[in-house]
mmCIF file of C-alpha atoms in Angstrom:
data_model
loop_
_atom_site.group_PDB
_atom_site.id
_atom_site.type_symbol
_atom_site.label_atom_id
_atom_site.label_comp_id
_atom_site.label_asym_id
_atom_site.label_seq_id
_atom_site.Cartn_x
_atom_site.Cartn_y
_atom_site.Cartn_z
ATOM 1 C CA MET A 1 240.237 95.177 137.031
ATOM 2 C CA LEU A 2 243.049 94.390 134.647
ATOM 3 C CA VAL A 3 245.997 92.546 136.211
ATOM 4 C CA ARG A 4 249.374 92.257 134.498
ATOM 5 C CA ILE A 5 252.145 90.206 136.140
ATOM 6 C CA ARG A 6 255.791 90.519 135.173
ATOM 7 C CA PRO A 7 256.869 87.498 133.130
ATOM 8 C CA GLY A 8 258.925 85.105 135.234
ATOM 9 C CA ALA A 9 257.769 86.606 138.526
ATOM 10 C CA GLU A 10 257.792 84.282 141.546
ATOM 11 C CA LEU A 11 254.865 85.361 143.716
ATOM 12 C CA THR A 12 254.424 84.444 147.358
ATOM 13 C CA GLY A 13 251.220 82.920 148.641
ATOM 14 C CA ALA A 14 250.077 86.296 149.950
ATOM 15 C CA GLU A 15 250.795 87.960 146.591
ATOM 16 C CA ARG A 16 248.857 85.288 144.693
ATOM 17 C CA GLU A 17 245.856 85.770 146.979
ATOM 18 C CA PHE A 18 246.167 89.514 146.524
ATOM 19 C CA VAL A 19 246.032 89.006 142.746
ATOM 20 C CA GLU A 20 242.870 86.920 143.146
ATOM 21 C CA CYS A 21 241.266 89.752 145.084
ATOM 22 C CA LEU A 22 242.107 92.262 142.338
ATOM 23 C CA ARG A 23 240.758 90.091 139.537
ATOM 24 C CA ALA A 24 237.467 89.669 141.395
ATOM 25 C CA TYR A 25 236.865 93.429 141.616
ATOM 26 C CA PRO A 26 234.566 95.027 139.017
ATOM 27 C CA SER A 27 236.369 98.323 139.591
ATOM 28 C CA THR A 28 238.192 100.075 136.761
ATOM 29 C CA GLY A 29 241.959 99.847 137.140
ATOM 30 C CA LEU A 30 245.237 98.419 135.915
ATOM 31 C CA ALA A 31 247.411 96.455 138.370
ATOM 32 C CA LEU A 32 251.078 96.006 137.424
ATOM 33 C CA VAL A 33 252.252 93.231 139.754
ATOM 34 C CA ASP A 34 255.914 92.612 140.606
ATOM 35 C CA CYS A 35 257.096 95.416 138.335
ATOM 36 C CA GLN A 36 260.468 97.125 138.163
ATOM 37 C CA VAL A 37 260.502 100.958 138.325
ATOM 38 C CA GLY A 38 263.956 102.422 138.087
ATOM 39 C CA ASP A 39 266.184 100.388 140.387
ATOM 40 C CA ARG A 40 263.378 99.259 142.692
ATOM 41 C CA ARG A 41 261.190 96.177 142.548
ATOM 42 C CA LEU A 42 257.642 97.024 143.654
ATOM 43 C CA GLY A 43 254.960 94.654 144.830
ATOM 44 C CA ALA A 44 252.302 96.324 142.692
ATOM 45 C CA VAL A 45 251.508 99.619 141.008
ATOM 46 C CA ILE A 46 247.785 100.149 140.499
ATOM 47 C CA VAL A 47 246.533 102.829 138.126
ATOM 48 C CA THR A 48 242.907 103.924 138.445
ATOM 49 C CA PRO A 49 241.057 106.706 136.642
ATOM 50 C CA ARG A 50 241.791 108.970 139.646
ATOM 51 C CA GLY A 51 245.404 108.245 140.514
ATOM 52 C CA ILE A 52 248.236 105.790 141.210
ATOM 53 C CA THR A 53 248.983 103.793 144.343
ATOM 54 C CA VAL A 54 252.092 101.756 145.176
ATOM 55 C CA ILE A 55 251.403 98.631 147.241
ATOM 56 C CA GLU A 56 253.603 96.241 149.197
ATOM 57 C CA VAL A 57 251.985 92.871 149.992
ATOM 58 C CA LYS A 58 253.025 90.846 153.042
ATOM 59 C CA GLY A 59 251.700 87.578 154.474
ATOM 60 C CA PHE A 60 252.007 85.846 157.876
ATOM 61 C CA ARG A 61 254.105 82.896 158.955
ATOM 62 C CA ARG A 62 251.352 81.624 161.227
ATOM 63 C CA ARG A 63 247.750 82.280 162.129
ATOM 64 C CA GLN A 64 247.521 85.538 164.031
ATOM 65 C CA SER A 65 244.240 87.231 164.863
ATOM 66 C CA GLY A 66 243.127 90.096 167.039
ATOM 67 C CA LEU A 67 243.558 93.841 167.231
ATOM 68 C CA LEU A 68 246.155 95.361 164.918
ATOM 69 C CA ALA A 69 248.238 98.190 166.407
ATOM 70 C CA VAL A 70 250.378 100.261 164.079
ATOM 71 C CA SER A 71 253.019 102.622 165.455
ATOM 72 C CA ALA A 72 256.378 104.040 164.501
ATOM 73 C CA GLY A 73 258.075 100.976 165.968
ATOM 74 C CA ASN A 74 257.038 97.349 165.670
ATOM 75 C CA TRP A 75 253.503 96.493 164.629
ATOM 76 C CA THR A 76 251.542 94.164 166.888
ATOM 77 C CA ILE A 77 248.391 92.044 166.909
ATOM 78 C CA SER A 78 246.844 91.766 170.366
ATOM 79 C CA ASP A 79 250.159 92.826 171.953
ATOM 80 C CA SER A 80 252.113 90.202 169.977
ATOM 81 C CA PRO A 81 254.625 91.227 167.283
ATOM 82 C CA LEU A 82 253.598 90.532 163.698
ATOM 83 C CA ASP A 83 255.161 87.350 162.426
ATOM 84 C CA LEU A 84 255.497 88.128 158.724
ATOM 85 C CA ASP A 85 256.685 85.643 156.130
ATOM 86 C CA THR A 86 259.477 87.716 154.562
ATOM 87 C CA GLU A 87 260.650 90.596 156.739
ATOM 88 C CA GLN A 88 259.919 92.519 159.887
ATOM 89 C CA SER A 89 257.258 95.207 159.923
ATOM 90 C CA ALA A 90 259.683 97.954 160.938
ATOM 91 C CA GLY A 91 260.863 98.519 157.362
ATOM 92 C CA LEU A 92 257.526 98.240 155.557
ATOM 93 C CA THR A 93 256.664 101.945 155.609
ATOM 94 C CA ASP A 94 260.139 102.881 154.388
ATOM 95 C CA ARG A 95 259.839 100.387 151.565
ATOM 96 C CA VAL A 96 256.499 101.820 150.464
ATOM 97 C CA GLU A 97 257.730 105.408 150.682
ATOM 98 C CA HIS A 98 260.769 104.565 148.566
ATOM 99 C CA GLY A 99 258.476 102.960 146.000
ATOM 100 C CA VAL A 100 256.240 106.046 145.883
ATOM 101 C CA HIS A 101 259.322 108.216 145.409
ATOM 102 C CA ALA A 102 260.570 106.024 142.541
ATOM 103 C CA VAL A 103 257.223 106.284 140.739
ATOM 104 C CA ARG A 104 257.090 110.057 141.157
ATOM 105 C CA VAL A 105 260.611 110.502 139.867
ATOM 106 C CA ALA A 106 259.846 108.367 136.807
ATOM 107 C CA LEU A 107 256.733 110.426 136.051
ATOM 108 C CA GLU A 108 258.523 113.740 136.522
ATOM 109 C CA GLN A 109 261.328 112.663 134.217
ATOM 110 C CA ALA A 110 258.671 111.969 131.596
ATOM 111 C CA LEU A 111 257.186 115.442 132.232
ATOM 112 C CA GLN A 112 254.002 114.029 133.738
ATOM 113 C CA ASP A 113 252.002 115.041 136.796
ATOM 114 C CA SER A 114 253.140 113.181 139.925
ATOM 115 C CA ARG A 115 250.784 114.615 142.536
ATOM 116 C CA HIS A 116 248.197 111.828 142.756
ATOM 117 C CA VAL A 117 250.534 109.031 143.893
ATOM 118 C CA SER A 118 249.810 107.228 147.177
ATOM 119 C CA GLY A 119 251.122 104.138 148.970
ATOM 120 C CA ALA A 120 249.784 101.300 151.107
ATOM 121 C CA VAL A 121 250.861 98.110 152.877
ATOM 122 C CA VAL A 122 248.498 95.152 152.401
ATOM 123 C CA LEU A 123 248.666 92.438 155.065
ATOM 124 C CA VAL A 124 247.177 89.112 153.957
ATOM 125 C CA PRO A 125 246.278 86.924 156.951
ATOM 126 C CA TYR A 126 245.325 83.264 156.782
ATOM 127 C CA ARG A 127 241.809 82.602 155.570
ATOM 128 C CA GLY A 128 239.301 82.539 158.375
ATOM 129 C CA VAL A 129 241.505 84.709 160.605
ATOM 130 C CA VAL A 130 240.034 88.042 161.696
ATOM 131 C CA VAL A 131 242.367 91.016 162.070
ATOM 132 C CA ARG A 132 240.914 94.408 162.944
ATOM 133 C CA PRO A 133 240.882 97.201 162.063
ATOM 134 C CA ALA A 134 240.986 96.311 158.387
ATOM 135 C CA ARG A 135 242.334 99.754 157.503
ATOM 136 C CA THR A 136 244.615 102.139 159.380
ATOM 137 C CA ALA A 137 246.011 105.453 158.118
ATOM 138 C CA LEU A 138 249.625 106.078 159.090
ATOM 139 C CA ARG A 139 249.571 109.535 157.570
ATOM 140 C CA PRO A 140 247.929 111.197 154.562
ATOM 141 C CA GLY A 141 248.839 109.142 151.520
ATOM 142 C CA LEU A 142 250.082 106.079 153.449
ATOM 143 C CA ASP A 143 247.692 103.369 154.695
ATOM 144 C CA VAL A 144 247.805 99.845 156.127
ATOM 145 C CA LEU A 145 245.149 97.382 154.871
ATOM 146 C CA VAL A 146 244.162 93.880 155.917
ATOM 147 C CA ALA A 147 242.606 91.757 153.157
ATOM 148 C CA ASN A 148 242.271 88.247 151.800
ATOM 149 C CA THR A 149 239.857 86.554 149.442
ATOM 150 C CA VAL A 150 237.382 85.996 152.276
ATOM 151 C CA ASP A 151 237.357 89.591 153.551
ATOM 152 C CA ALA A 152 238.537 92.088 150.939
ATOM 153 C CA HIS A 153 235.942 94.841 151.286
ATOM 154 C CA GLU A 154 238.285 97.475 152.769
ATOM 155 C CA LEU A 155 240.842 96.861 150.032
ATOM 156 C CA ARG A 156 238.221 97.483 147.354
ATOM 157 C CA VAL A 157 237.030 100.642 149.106
ATOM 158 C CA TYR A 158 240.620 101.872 149.253
ATOM 159 C CA LEU A 159 241.312 101.216 145.572
ATOM 160 C CA GLU A 160 238.143 103.012 144.528
ATOM 161 C CA GLY A 161 238.692 106.060 146.711
ATOM 162 C CA PHE A 162 242.353 106.516 147.700
ATOM 163 C CA SER A 163 242.449 109.607 145.484
ATOM 164 C CA ALA A 164 239.641 112.112 145.357
ATOM 165 C CA GLY A 165 240.927 113.735 142.183
ATOM 166 C CA PRO A 166 239.001 113.931 138.915
ATOM 167 C CA ARG A 167 239.021 111.103 136.375
ATOM 168 C CA GLU A 168 242.144 112.310 134.593
ATOM 169 C CA TRP A 169 243.705 108.938 133.757
ATOM 170 C CA THR A 170 242.288 108.288 130.322
ATOM 171 C CA ILE A 171 243.405 105.513 127.984
ATOM 172 C CA ASP A 172 246.142 107.664 126.477
ATOM 173 C CA ARG A 173 247.402 108.752 129.877
ATOM 174 C CA VAL A 174 247.513 105.186 131.173
ATOM 175 C CA LEU A 175 249.599 104.187 128.153
ATOM 176 C CA THR A 176 252.003 107.107 128.643
ATOM 177 C CA THR A 177 252.232 106.256 132.363
ATOM 178 C CA CYS A 178 253.260 102.678 131.553
ATOM 179 C CA THR A 179 255.901 104.008 129.183
ATOM 180 C CA ALA A 180 257.197 106.443 131.828
ATOM 181 C CA LEU A 181 257.448 103.666 134.429
ATOM 182 C CA GLY A 182 259.360 101.446 132.003
ATOM 183 C CA VAL A 183 256.856 98.579 132.063
ATOM 184 C CA GLY A 184 256.171 98.393 128.368
ATOM 185 C CA ASP A 185 255.971 94.580 128.455
ATOM 186 C CA LEU A 186 253.014 94.842 130.867
ATOM 187 C CA THR A 187 251.095 97.492 128.923
ATOM 188 C CA PRO A 188 247.599 96.370 127.868
ATOM 189 C CA SER A 189 246.008 97.308 124.588
ATOM 190 C CA ARG A 190 243.680 100.234 124.096
ATOM 191 C CA ALA A 191 240.777 97.862 123.578
ATOM 192 C CA ASP A 192 241.452 96.155 126.918
ATOM 193 C CA LEU A 193 241.584 99.485 128.730
ATOM 194 C CA ALA A 194 238.360 100.635 127.104
ATOM 195 C CA ALA A 195 236.630 97.352 127.995
ATOM 196 C CA ASP A 196 237.786 97.730 131.612
ATOM 197 C CA GLY A 197 236.128 101.144 131.888
ATOM 198 C CA PHE A 198 238.852 103.704 131.213
ATOM 199 C CA ASP A 199 237.610 106.761 129.381
ATOM 200 C CA GLY A 200 238.828 107.739 125.985
ATOM 201 C CA ASN A 201 240.504 111.030 125.343
ATOM 202 C CA ARG A 202 239.451 113.727 127.722
ATOM 203 C CA PRO A 203 236.371 115.425 126.271
ATOM 204 C CA THR A 204 237.179 118.787 124.915
ATOM 205 C CA GLN A 205 234.948 121.634 125.874
ATOM 206 C CA LYS A 206 233.104 123.337 123.091
ATOM 207 C CA PRO A 207 234.697 126.673 122.418
ATOM 208 C CA ILE A 208 232.501 129.556 123.351
ATOM 209 C CA PRO A 209 232.104 131.906 120.390
ATOM 210 C CA PRO A 210 233.404 135.346 121.119
ATOM 211 C CA GLN A 211 230.673 137.753 122.003
ATOM 212 C CA PRO A 212 230.794 141.253 120.532
ATOM 213 C CA ARG A 213 231.860 143.664 123.124
ATOM 214 C CA LYS A 214 229.462 146.461 123.848
ATOM 215 C CA PHE A 215 231.170 149.762 124.227
ATOM 216 C CA THR A 216 229.384 152.710 125.789
ATOM 217 C CA GLU A 217 230.744 156.082 124.960
ATOM 218 C CA PRO A 218 231.622 157.809 128.191
ATOM 219 C CA ILE A 219 230.110 161.204 128.756
ATOM 220 C CA GLN A 220 232.955 163.602 128.368
ATOM 221 C CA ALA A 221 232.852 166.844 130.246
ATOM 222 C CA PRO A 222 233.650 169.958 128.232
ATOM 223 C CA PRO A 223 237.201 171.108 128.584
ATOM 224 C CA PRO A 224 237.667 173.718 131.273
ATOM 225 C CA ALA A 225 237.691 177.262 130.029
ATOM 226 C CA ASP A 226 240.894 179.203 129.894
ATOM 227 C CA PRO A 227 241.109 181.224 133.125
ATOM 228 C CA THR A 228 242.600 184.256 131.315
ATOM 229 C CA ARG A 229 239.806 184.298 128.738
ATOM 230 C CA ARG A 230 237.208 183.821 131.473
ATOM 231 C CA GLY A 231 238.628 186.829 133.381
ATOM 232 C CA LYS A 232 238.603 189.036 130.295
ATOM 233 C CA LEU A 233 235.023 188.039 129.539
ATOM 234 C CA ALA A 234 233.931 188.885 133.076
ATOM 235 C CA GLY A 235 235.609 192.288 132.863
ATOM 236 C CA LEU A 236 233.865 193.091 129.599
ATOM 237 C CA ILE A 237 230.500 192.117 131.087
ATOM 238 C CA VAL A 238 231.022 194.377 134.127
ATOM 239 C CA PHE A 239 232.132 197.284 131.945
ATOM 240 C CA ALA A 240 229.121 196.882 129.665
ATOM 241 C CA ALA A 241 226.802 196.768 132.676
ATOM 242 C CA ALA A 242 228.368 200.015 133.998
ATOM 243 C CA LEU A 243 227.871 201.765 130.664
ATOM 244 C CA ILE A 244 224.269 200.660 130.514
ATOM 245 C CA GLY A 245 223.719 201.948 134.067
ATOM 246 C CA VAL A 246 225.193 205.353 133.239
ATOM 247 C CA PHE A 247 223.088 205.545 130.096
ATOM 248 C CA VAL A 248 219.941 204.746 132.052
ATOM 249 C CA VAL A 249 220.756 207.473 134.635
ATOM 250 C CA PHE A 250 221.234 210.097 131.940
ATOM 251 C CA LEU A 251 218.057 208.980 130.242
ATOM 252 C CA VAL A 252 216.049 209.370 133.436
ATOM 253 C CA VAL A 253 217.506 212.787 134.216
ATOM 254 C CA GLY A 254 216.876 214.055 130.680
ATOM 255 C CA SER A 255 213.314 212.775 130.707
ATOM 256 C CA ALA A 256 212.697 214.600 134.014
ATOM 257 C CA LEU A 257 214.053 217.872 132.670
ATOM 258 C CA LEU A 258 211.879 217.681 129.569
ATOM 259 C CA ASN A 259 208.628 216.785 131.286
ATOM 260 C CA ASP A 260 208.801 219.065 134.432
ATOM 261 C CA PRO A 261 208.807 223.039 133.611
ATOM 262 C CA PRO A 262 209.939 225.490 136.343
ATOM 263 C CA SER A 263 207.044 226.551 138.723
ATOM 264 C CA PRO A 264 205.991 230.463 138.683
ATOM 265 C CA ARG A 265 206.302 232.633 141.758
ATOM 266 C CA THR A 266 203.040 233.384 143.655
ATOM 267 C CA THR A 267 201.332 236.842 143.864
ATOM 268 C CA SER A 268 201.757 237.110 147.593
ATOM 269 C CA GLU A 269 205.446 236.621 147.240
ATOM 270 C CA THR A 270 205.552 239.271 144.517
ATOM 271 C CA THR A 271 203.566 241.760 146.611
ATOM 272 C CA GLN A 272 205.651 241.039 149.608
ATOM 273 C CA THR A 273 208.777 241.652 147.695
ATOM 274 C CA THR A 274 207.638 244.739 145.691
ATOM 275 C CA THR A 275 205.260 246.574 148.090
ATOM 276 C CA ARG A 276 206.652 248.098 151.163
ATOM 277 C CA ALA A 277 204.372 248.682 154.174
ATOM 278 C CA PRO A 278 203.795 252.331 155.099
ATOM 279 C CA SER A 279 205.751 253.526 158.034
ATOM 280 C CA THR A 280 203.914 254.956 161.018
ATOM 281 C CA PRO A 281 204.888 258.507 161.864
ATOM 282 C CA ALA A 282 206.621 258.988 165.109
ATOM 283 C CA GLY A 283 204.354 259.984 167.864
ATOM 284 C CA LYS A 284 201.232 259.348 165.805
ATOM 285 C CA GLY A 285 200.823 255.842 166.663
ATOM 286 C CA SER A 286 197.815 254.523 168.555
ATOM 287 C CA THR A 287 197.991 254.468 172.314
ATOM 288 C CA VAL A 288 197.475 251.319 174.115
ATOM 289 C CA CYS A 289 194.968 251.777 176.925
ATOM 290 C CA TRP A 290 194.921 249.582 179.900
ATOM 291 C CA PRO A 291 191.864 249.089 181.937
ATOM 292 C CA PHE A 292 191.217 251.719 184.540
ATOM 293 C CA GLN A 293 193.950 253.891 182.996
ATOM 294 C CA ASN A 294 193.487 257.651 183.267
ATOM 295 C CA ASP A 295 193.561 259.983 180.294
ATOM 296 C CA CYS A 296 192.680 257.214 177.945
#
């Protein structure tokens, strides 16, 4: 990790040990120690390929070990207040939050993305002193870490994973970030950033050649027929059918008249109509005899 310290900076013992921890890490990053952003002096601003974190480093006045308890009020170790070398723990979170705000404002004024900015307080105990837990999250984006040159594992894990964003901080973006923060005297060269592991310009995606669009002609329905024309056509069809029916009737009747002659009258009918039966004279008719009738 690259470490750049402001010229003329007077570092405390805890800050010097913190710098030793950073220089021993093989992780990719740029640490700007004791830098001035706007009107605020910050302990350190660390830029990694995935984001930016603002760190305040504090040491102890005496050897304190045990269980670290972090709350909204005073911080304690095994029920004893922290005895820090410079200030009380009550204002540490406010100091870090103000530093994060200063960095975000500087980036926004330079029209840069300010989303991936976090903050942390690093407590550096005496060597050989054990303070647990080595990492405590106050809230998302604000952590408390315990680290020294003997036990700095949690600090390294934090620096490598405090932001889960993509590797967007390329060499060019790191340089523009330094310019936006106003730390031009601490800006490393492009060669140093490349040797530390920062990527070059963001790889551009190969443009996809435009594919010819395939158009399918929609099946168009024929336009609806005019209702007036359709009615006239139906009337003509009915009238023609009626004429054909009448013609067929006349044809059948005429064919019947031509093929069937009138039938002649029979002889019996003629005789019945022309010959009159003879009348029986009165009194000369035959007498009907009954059995056993006299005079018969």
